[in-house]
Amino acid sequence: MSHFQVKAIQSLQAELSVPGDKSMSHRAAIIAGLADGDSLIRNFLPSEDCLNTLHAMAAAGVSYEVLEEMVGFGPIALRIHGRKGKLQAPQKPIDCGNSGTGMRLLAGLLAAQPFECELFGDESLSSRPMGRVINPLSQMGAKIDALGEKTGCAPLRIHGCSLQPISYTMPVASAQVKSAVLLAGLFCEGVTTVIQPAETRDHTERMLEAFGVQTQREGQAIRLTGGQTPQARDFRVPGDISSAAFWIVAASAMPGSRLLIRHVGLNPTRTAIVDVMRRMGAKITVVNASSQDGEPMGDLEICGAALSGTEIFPAEVPNLIDEIPVIAVAAALASGKTVIRNAKELRVKETDRITTVVNNLRSMGGEVEEFEDGMEITGGHALHGATLQSFGDHRIAMAFAIAGLFASGETIVENTACVNTSYPGFSRHLDAIMAEASDASAYELPTVSHTL
Ligand code: S3P
């Protein structure tokens, strides 16, 4: 079984690019697959999650050609032949693997098609709540059976039919739920409205707009008139800020470090990690800011500094939900207390990320108190190496590899194949950074991002 073997480094001097954004790659596979015409998607994330969504669209009749691959992983440039909104019935159940995003977005899309199909996933995904998409889609007239052992969980049998538009106020701030309802709304006659309790990532709205589908935004309400067909276009996926977050924390917390991360997505619904790290004292500068295909992006320059604790604001939580495991690591390295509350959602991610983070931090000598909706970390205790579990959760595996860069002795993170669900090439970057730190002149960082 694969594992990370990590030793402390004294400083991080590197330039790197992280692979394409996971959220946008899922949406690119779906929206380009629905579009009228052919779309060239560049810097697609060839992670297991996004490949499962691409294969799901292929099972529904979408064909594509691979133009460039990340060796050993999958396509990073592909031409997708859109089906002008007309999908066909998959021949067998669709495997969504580990991906909540894939399953929830596809549930919205497939509920509105004139055929029956089934979505299933791995053990983790089969225990995550699907009622949050089944409820609004049922209000639209969808017929979805949750067949899992756990109530309201996958597999999902979807009896596609024609749907009615609704106005839906989401009880939880979830971009996945918002996107599922909007994708279903594309196939309804009339206006579908989703009202979010707090701002969530808006890649679906931006990408639909980029593909020529009009959406309206008014405060926290998003409206879309059904019957619009996305128009094919080329789309370049920026680097994933949630993957960059691991290196942002590593470099920020290590005085004397300098790191440049190129071509990172800087959508304001995703950049709270930068705000929080700056509040903790991190020196982060955005250089070469630009915007491409409706998404802001730029390079991040990070210089190491001594960090101090902070409080995460409730409104920030949906914006940095995926970064909380590595923020907790930053908090353990900072002086003073860091308070993370209003984050109960963490309990229904790939693992219960409150418990898995708390347990692993304690195993390394961190001081942390667990709450139902978060944790309080008292930083400044020296971390020591330990043998840790990833619990099959990619973000836990990577967050604790970063912790190992600061710990005395050796840190082993077990069961790390899961990182391929979001960051293919992470272990190459980790090895390169450790090698660079031990002999800076001998090693050139590999890049896993390609420019066409
Ligand atoms: C995602 C939304 C977030 C995030 C997930 C990706 C998306 O989930 O945790 O990794 O692509 O829409 P929720 O919106 O359900 O909180």
XYZ file of C-alpha atoms and ligand atoms in Angstrom:
468
model
C 0.000 0.000 0.000
C 1.401 3.419 -0.914
C 2.530 5.805 1.798
C 4.370 9.115 2.278
C 7.610 9.153 4.220
C 8.255 12.739 5.275
C 11.125 14.464 7.075
C 11.410 18.047 8.253
C 12.915 20.634 5.912
C 14.462 23.958 6.904
C 13.209 26.104 4.059
C 11.131 25.760 0.915
C 12.523 27.408 -2.236
C 10.513 26.431 -5.293
C 8.423 27.379 -8.290
C 5.646 25.044 -9.294
C 2.253 24.712 -10.942
C -0.492 22.636 -9.428
C -2.854 20.578 -11.631
C -6.164 21.909 -12.920
C -9.063 22.831 -10.659
C -11.203 19.867 -9.623
C -14.522 21.733 -9.369
C -14.060 23.338 -12.781
C -12.927 20.100 -14.444
C -16.109 18.290 -13.358
C -18.184 21.160 -14.720
C -16.188 21.374 -17.965
C -16.836 17.668 -18.658
C -20.567 18.139 -18.026
C -21.197 21.512 -19.690
C -18.996 20.843 -22.752
C -20.728 17.452 -23.050
C -24.115 19.189 -23.174
C -22.986 21.930 -25.536
C -23.780 22.523 -29.156
C -20.468 21.809 -30.913
C -16.912 20.831 -30.001
C -15.020 22.320 -27.038
C -11.285 22.123 -26.417
C -10.706 21.796 -22.673
C -7.154 22.518 -21.549
C -5.484 21.784 -18.222
C -8.294 19.357 -17.341
C -7.579 17.635 -14.025
C -6.836 13.953 -14.738
C -7.788 12.897 -11.222
C -9.947 9.868 -10.483
C -12.900 12.076 -9.477
C -12.936 14.098 -12.693
C -12.213 11.079 -14.904
C -15.251 9.373 -13.387
C -17.402 12.359 -14.369
C -15.898 12.369 -17.870
C -16.624 8.623 -18.171
C -20.172 9.204 -16.892
C -20.743 11.726 -19.677
C -19.243 9.235 -22.151
C -21.683 6.605 -20.843
C -24.459 9.093 -21.652
C -23.242 9.310 -25.251
C -20.635 12.109 -25.162
C -17.514 11.333 -27.171
C -14.137 13.019 -26.772
C -10.598 12.869 -28.109
C -7.558 13.038 -25.883
C -5.028 15.583 -27.191
C -2.497 15.442 -24.366
C -2.030 13.270 -21.311
C -0.343 13.541 -17.938
C 1.647 10.335 -18.164
C 0.344 7.692 -15.790
C -2.847 9.581 -14.973
C -5.037 10.671 -17.897
C -6.061 13.462 -20.270
C -5.142 17.071 -19.586
C -6.253 18.360 -22.986
C -9.286 16.981 -24.733
C -11.813 17.854 -27.387
C -15.331 17.116 -26.209
C -18.052 16.644 -28.811
C -21.172 18.137 -27.228
C -24.555 16.470 -27.718
C -26.627 19.660 -27.942
C -28.487 18.805 -24.740
C -29.540 15.330 -25.911
C -28.000 12.554 -23.864
C -28.574 8.852 -24.282
C -29.310 6.138 -21.732
C -26.173 4.638 -20.145
C -25.937 0.865 -20.645
C -24.900 0.132 -17.064
C -24.686 1.800 -13.630
C -22.307 4.781 -13.506
C -19.373 4.675 -11.071
C -18.813 8.059 -9.375
C -15.932 6.652 -7.291
C -15.135 8.879 -4.312
C -16.708 12.051 -5.684
C -19.606 13.846 -4.014
C -19.377 16.579 -6.645
C -19.620 14.080 -9.498
C -22.583 12.226 -8.006
C -24.575 15.298 -6.983
C -24.081 17.256 -10.213
C -24.834 14.187 -12.330
C -27.960 13.471 -10.252
C -29.295 16.929 -11.196
C -28.427 16.501 -14.854
C -29.718 12.933 -15.198
C -32.965 13.476 -13.270
C -34.127 15.602 -16.204
C -33.330 13.087 -18.972
C -35.880 10.787 -20.587
C -34.264 7.562 -19.350
C -33.459 5.571 -16.260
C -29.962 5.163 -14.821
C -28.084 4.386 -11.644
C -25.203 6.156 -9.883
C -22.987 4.391 -7.370
C -19.751 5.141 -5.534
C -17.151 3.765 -3.156
C -17.692 3.079 0.536
C -17.065 6.700 1.585
C -19.406 8.139 -1.067
C -22.056 5.520 -0.196
C -22.269 6.962 3.293
C -22.547 10.650 2.339
C -25.924 12.427 2.404
C -27.723 12.498 -0.950
C -31.052 13.686 0.506
C -29.735 17.217 0.035
C -30.014 16.787 -3.758
C -32.903 14.318 -3.768
C -35.139 16.790 -1.863
C -34.990 19.746 -4.274
C -34.962 17.488 -7.338
C -38.079 15.677 -6.010
C -39.762 19.057 -5.590
C -39.051 19.543 -9.304
C -40.851 16.246 -9.970
C -37.820 13.939 -10.138
C -38.070 10.305 -9.116
C -34.903 9.195 -7.357
C -34.570 6.129 -5.130
C -31.711 6.068 -2.632
C -30.816 2.374 -2.519
C -27.956 2.526 -0.006
C -27.806 0.626 3.273
C -27.723 4.001 4.997
C -30.925 6.030 4.613
C -30.724 8.697 1.917
C -27.438 7.384 0.542
C -26.164 6.018 -2.789
C -26.591 4.029 -4.963
C -29.154 6.327 -6.573
C -31.648 4.963 -9.086
C -32.821 7.887 -11.193
C -36.047 7.554 -13.199
C -35.528 10.515 -15.495
C -38.580 12.568 -16.469
C -39.615 16.071 -17.384
C -39.202 18.479 -14.463
C -40.845 21.684 -13.245
C -38.833 24.758 -12.243
C -38.790 25.662 -8.546
C -37.505 28.365 -6.269
C -35.337 26.540 -3.734
C -33.833 27.929 -0.545
C -30.946 25.645 0.377
C -30.793 24.617 4.044
C -26.997 24.111 3.773
C -24.553 26.266 1.841
C -23.544 23.782 -0.844
C -22.257 24.526 -4.342
C -22.947 20.924 -5.249
C -26.642 21.213 -4.399
C -26.912 24.613 -6.123
C -25.286 23.163 -9.240
C -27.492 20.055 -9.268
C -30.642 22.213 -9.196
C -29.313 24.615 -11.850
C -28.321 21.754 -14.174
C -31.797 20.236 -13.764
C -33.262 23.706 -14.326
C -31.557 23.904 -17.722
C -34.054 21.253 -18.892
C -37.210 22.845 -17.369
C -39.629 25.232 -18.964
C -39.452 28.466 -16.959
C -37.236 30.026 -14.325
C -35.394 27.969 -11.693
C -34.141 29.910 -8.659
C -31.669 28.760 -6.018
C -31.201 30.853 -2.886
C -28.071 30.105 -0.878
C -27.762 30.792 2.866
C -24.160 31.929 2.305
C -22.060 32.409 -0.786
C -20.692 29.170 -2.247
C -18.282 28.611 -5.130
C -19.836 29.965 -8.331
C -18.038 27.983 -11.042
C -21.271 26.524 -12.421
C -22.788 29.961 -12.980
C -19.560 31.335 -14.465
C -19.034 28.364 -16.753
C -22.647 28.333 -17.934
C -22.253 32.066 -18.747
C -18.970 31.389 -20.552
C -20.811 28.746 -22.626
C -23.502 31.292 -23.506
C -26.193 30.310 -20.965
C -27.619 33.365 -19.229
C -27.992 33.303 -15.466
C -29.090 36.141 -13.180
C -27.670 36.857 -9.787
C -29.403 38.989 -7.163
C -27.869 38.864 -3.696
C -27.707 35.167 -2.803
C -30.333 34.179 -5.414
C -29.291 32.643 -8.732
C -31.851 32.350 -11.546
C -31.719 30.453 -14.790
C -34.321 30.140 -17.534
C -34.607 26.609 -18.865
C -34.351 25.585 -22.495
C -30.969 27.221 -23.145
C -28.303 25.069 -24.794
C -24.659 25.748 -23.907
C -22.624 26.837 -26.931
C -19.318 25.022 -27.366
C -16.115 26.985 -26.703
C -12.548 26.432 -25.655
C -11.906 26.581 -21.930
C -8.670 26.556 -19.991
C -8.926 25.297 -16.402
C -6.693 27.257 -13.995
C -4.636 25.499 -11.301
C -6.585 24.339 -8.258
C -6.214 26.710 -5.300
C -7.302 23.864 -3.006
C -4.225 21.899 -4.159
C -2.032 25.014 -3.971
C -3.231 25.418 -0.353
C -0.895 22.641 0.843
C 2.179 24.473 -0.457
C 0.816 27.884 0.588
C 0.717 26.647 4.193
C 4.099 24.917 3.981
C 5.891 28.010 2.640
C 3.952 30.510 4.789
C 4.850 28.788 8.044
C 8.555 28.330 7.253
C 10.521 31.581 7.735
C 13.119 32.060 4.985
C 11.042 30.249 2.363
C 10.051 31.599 -1.033
C 7.558 29.831 -3.237
C 5.992 30.840 -6.535
C 2.850 28.964 -7.592
C 1.914 29.742 -11.179
C -1.492 29.996 -12.882
C -3.718 29.413 -9.863
C -7.476 30.000 -10.005
C -8.319 33.071 -7.894
C -12.100 33.054 -8.026
C -13.186 35.157 -5.005
C -15.477 32.332 -3.833
C -12.327 30.211 -3.343
C -9.651 32.583 -2.032
C -10.545 32.737 1.675
C -7.519 30.498 2.295
C -5.324 33.437 1.221
C -7.231 35.869 3.500
C -6.959 33.523 6.479
C -3.255 32.846 5.959
C -2.616 36.600 5.638
C -4.513 37.159 8.907
C -2.182 34.605 10.472
C 0.785 36.687 9.302
C 1.585 34.983 5.976
C 3.278 37.077 3.283
C 1.355 36.272 0.106
C 1.410 38.443 -3.014
C -0.674 37.985 -6.147
C 1.347 38.584 -9.297
C 0.260 38.562 -12.948
C -3.434 38.666 -12.047
C -5.627 38.060 -15.087
C -8.897 36.512 -16.078
C -9.477 33.734 -18.572
C -12.730 32.162 -19.764
C -14.652 33.951 -17.009
C -12.404 32.835 -14.146
C -9.827 35.049 -12.368
C -6.335 33.607 -12.034
C -2.772 34.641 -11.217
C 0.537 33.607 -9.679
C 0.989 33.504 -5.901
C 4.294 34.439 -4.324
C 4.648 33.245 -0.734
C 7.427 34.184 1.662
C 7.763 32.400 4.987
C 7.034 34.173 8.269
C 6.118 33.412 11.866
C 2.373 32.757 12.044
C -0.118 33.485 14.791
C -3.568 32.024 15.443
C -6.830 33.429 14.103
C -10.579 32.915 14.098
C -12.377 31.673 10.982
C -15.500 33.782 10.291
C -18.777 31.887 9.684
C -19.192 33.400 6.192
C -15.705 32.189 5.219
C -16.429 28.537 5.954
C -18.059 27.507 2.613
C -15.261 29.387 0.796
C -12.479 27.360 2.456
C -14.237 24.160 3.480
C -11.758 21.943 1.579
C -8.757 23.812 3.004
C -9.669 23.403 6.684
C -7.524 20.267 7.225
C -4.382 22.114 6.105
C -5.444 25.335 7.885
C -5.598 23.227 11.056
C -1.994 22.187 10.394
C -1.036 25.877 9.959
C -2.810 26.597 13.254
C -0.737 23.954 15.058
C 2.417 25.662 13.721
C 1.261 29.166 14.697
C 1.537 30.822 18.077
C -1.727 31.223 20.029
C -5.202 29.834 19.443
C -7.092 29.261 16.192
C -10.853 28.794 16.375
C -12.726 26.954 13.616
C -16.497 26.751 14.268
C -19.665 26.624 12.106
C -18.011 23.890 10.077
C -20.238 20.867 10.780
C -20.190 20.168 7.035
C -16.699 18.766 7.574
C -18.301 15.744 9.215
C -19.904 14.650 5.907
C -16.926 15.054 3.577
C -14.815 12.124 2.291
C -14.238 11.376 5.989
C -15.441 13.073 9.144
C -12.723 15.693 8.767
C -13.185 17.093 12.268
C -12.358 13.751 13.889
C -9.650 12.720 11.401
C -7.836 16.074 11.696
C -8.117 16.141 15.495
C -6.829 12.560 15.872
C -3.876 13.057 13.545
C -2.878 16.401 15.079
C -2.957 14.853 18.555
C -0.819 11.929 17.338
C 1.849 14.494 16.363
C 1.730 16.289 19.719
C -0.691 19.067 18.737
C -3.108 20.509 21.300
C -6.644 20.543 19.940
C -10.137 20.532 21.350
C -12.910 18.955 19.285
C -16.394 20.474 18.938
C -19.425 19.176 17.100
C -18.973 21.986 14.546
C -15.216 22.470 14.527
C -12.124 22.632 16.677
C -9.880 24.947 18.652
C -6.165 24.526 18.155
C -3.554 25.866 20.531
C -0.458 26.278 18.409
C 3.172 26.437 19.296
C 3.678 22.877 20.590
C 6.558 21.260 18.700
C 5.167 18.543 16.417
C 6.828 15.133 16.385
C 6.812 12.538 13.617
C 4.232 9.746 13.835
C 2.643 7.026 11.753
C -0.683 8.430 10.625
C -3.699 7.193 8.707
C -5.119 9.055 5.721
C -8.420 7.209 6.344
C -8.602 7.087 2.532
C -9.176 10.871 2.424
C -6.985 12.762 -0.055
C -6.996 16.053 1.830
C -6.110 14.375 5.131
C -3.211 12.543 3.455
C -1.795 15.751 1.945
C -2.407 17.981 4.996
C -0.423 15.602 7.204
C 2.386 15.258 4.664
C 2.730 19.040 5.104
C 2.683 18.653 8.904
C 5.523 16.129 8.524
C 7.693 18.819 6.878
C 7.693 20.599 10.273
C 7.900 17.606 12.637
C 10.917 16.123 14.374
C 11.828 12.615 13.240
C 9.942 10.820 10.502
C 6.265 11.060 9.620
C 4.615 8.207 7.746
C 1.210 8.803 6.200
C -0.347 5.478 5.241
C -2.776 4.662 2.446
C -2.027 7.615 0.193
C -3.273 6.387 -3.220
C -6.365 8.505 -2.429
C -4.460 11.711 -3.326
C -5.098 10.817 -6.973
C -8.727 11.823 -6.473
C -7.667 15.478 -6.538
C -3.903 15.956 -6.949
C -2.188 13.525 -9.304
C 1.534 14.199 -8.984
C 1.411 15.344 -5.341
C 3.995 12.785 -4.234
C 6.338 13.937 -7.031
C 6.048 17.500 -5.784
C 6.545 16.392 -2.188
C 9.656 14.344 -3.103
C 11.023 17.217 -5.170
C 10.517 19.697 -2.349
C 12.228 17.418 0.157
C 15.110 16.737 -2.267
C 15.430 20.454 -3.088
C 15.624 21.222 0.610
C 18.388 18.682 1.195
C 20.465 19.724 -1.846
C 19.067 22.803 -3.481
C 21.531 22.848 -6.365
C 20.884 19.266 -7.480
C 17.208 19.239 -8.124
C 14.878 20.885 -10.555
C 11.208 20.783 -9.695
C 9.078 18.790 -12.093
C 5.961 20.497 -13.295
C 2.625 18.763 -13.628
C 0.919 21.564 -15.452
C 1.310 21.907 -19.207
C 0.833 24.848 -21.496
C -0.483 24.064 -24.942
C -17.520 21.403 -4.532
C -18.183 21.993 -3.507
C -17.843 21.786 -2.095
C -16.462 21.157 -1.913
C -16.198 20.057 -2.911
C -16.322 20.570 -4.323
C -17.972 21.656 -5.905
O -18.825 20.942 -1.515
O -16.310 20.667 -0.610
O -14.886 19.543 -2.736
O -17.206 21.404 -6.856
O -19.120 22.115 -6.076
P -20.226 21.534 -0.991
O -20.611 22.612 -1.900
O -21.219 20.424 -1.003
O -19.933 22.003 0.414
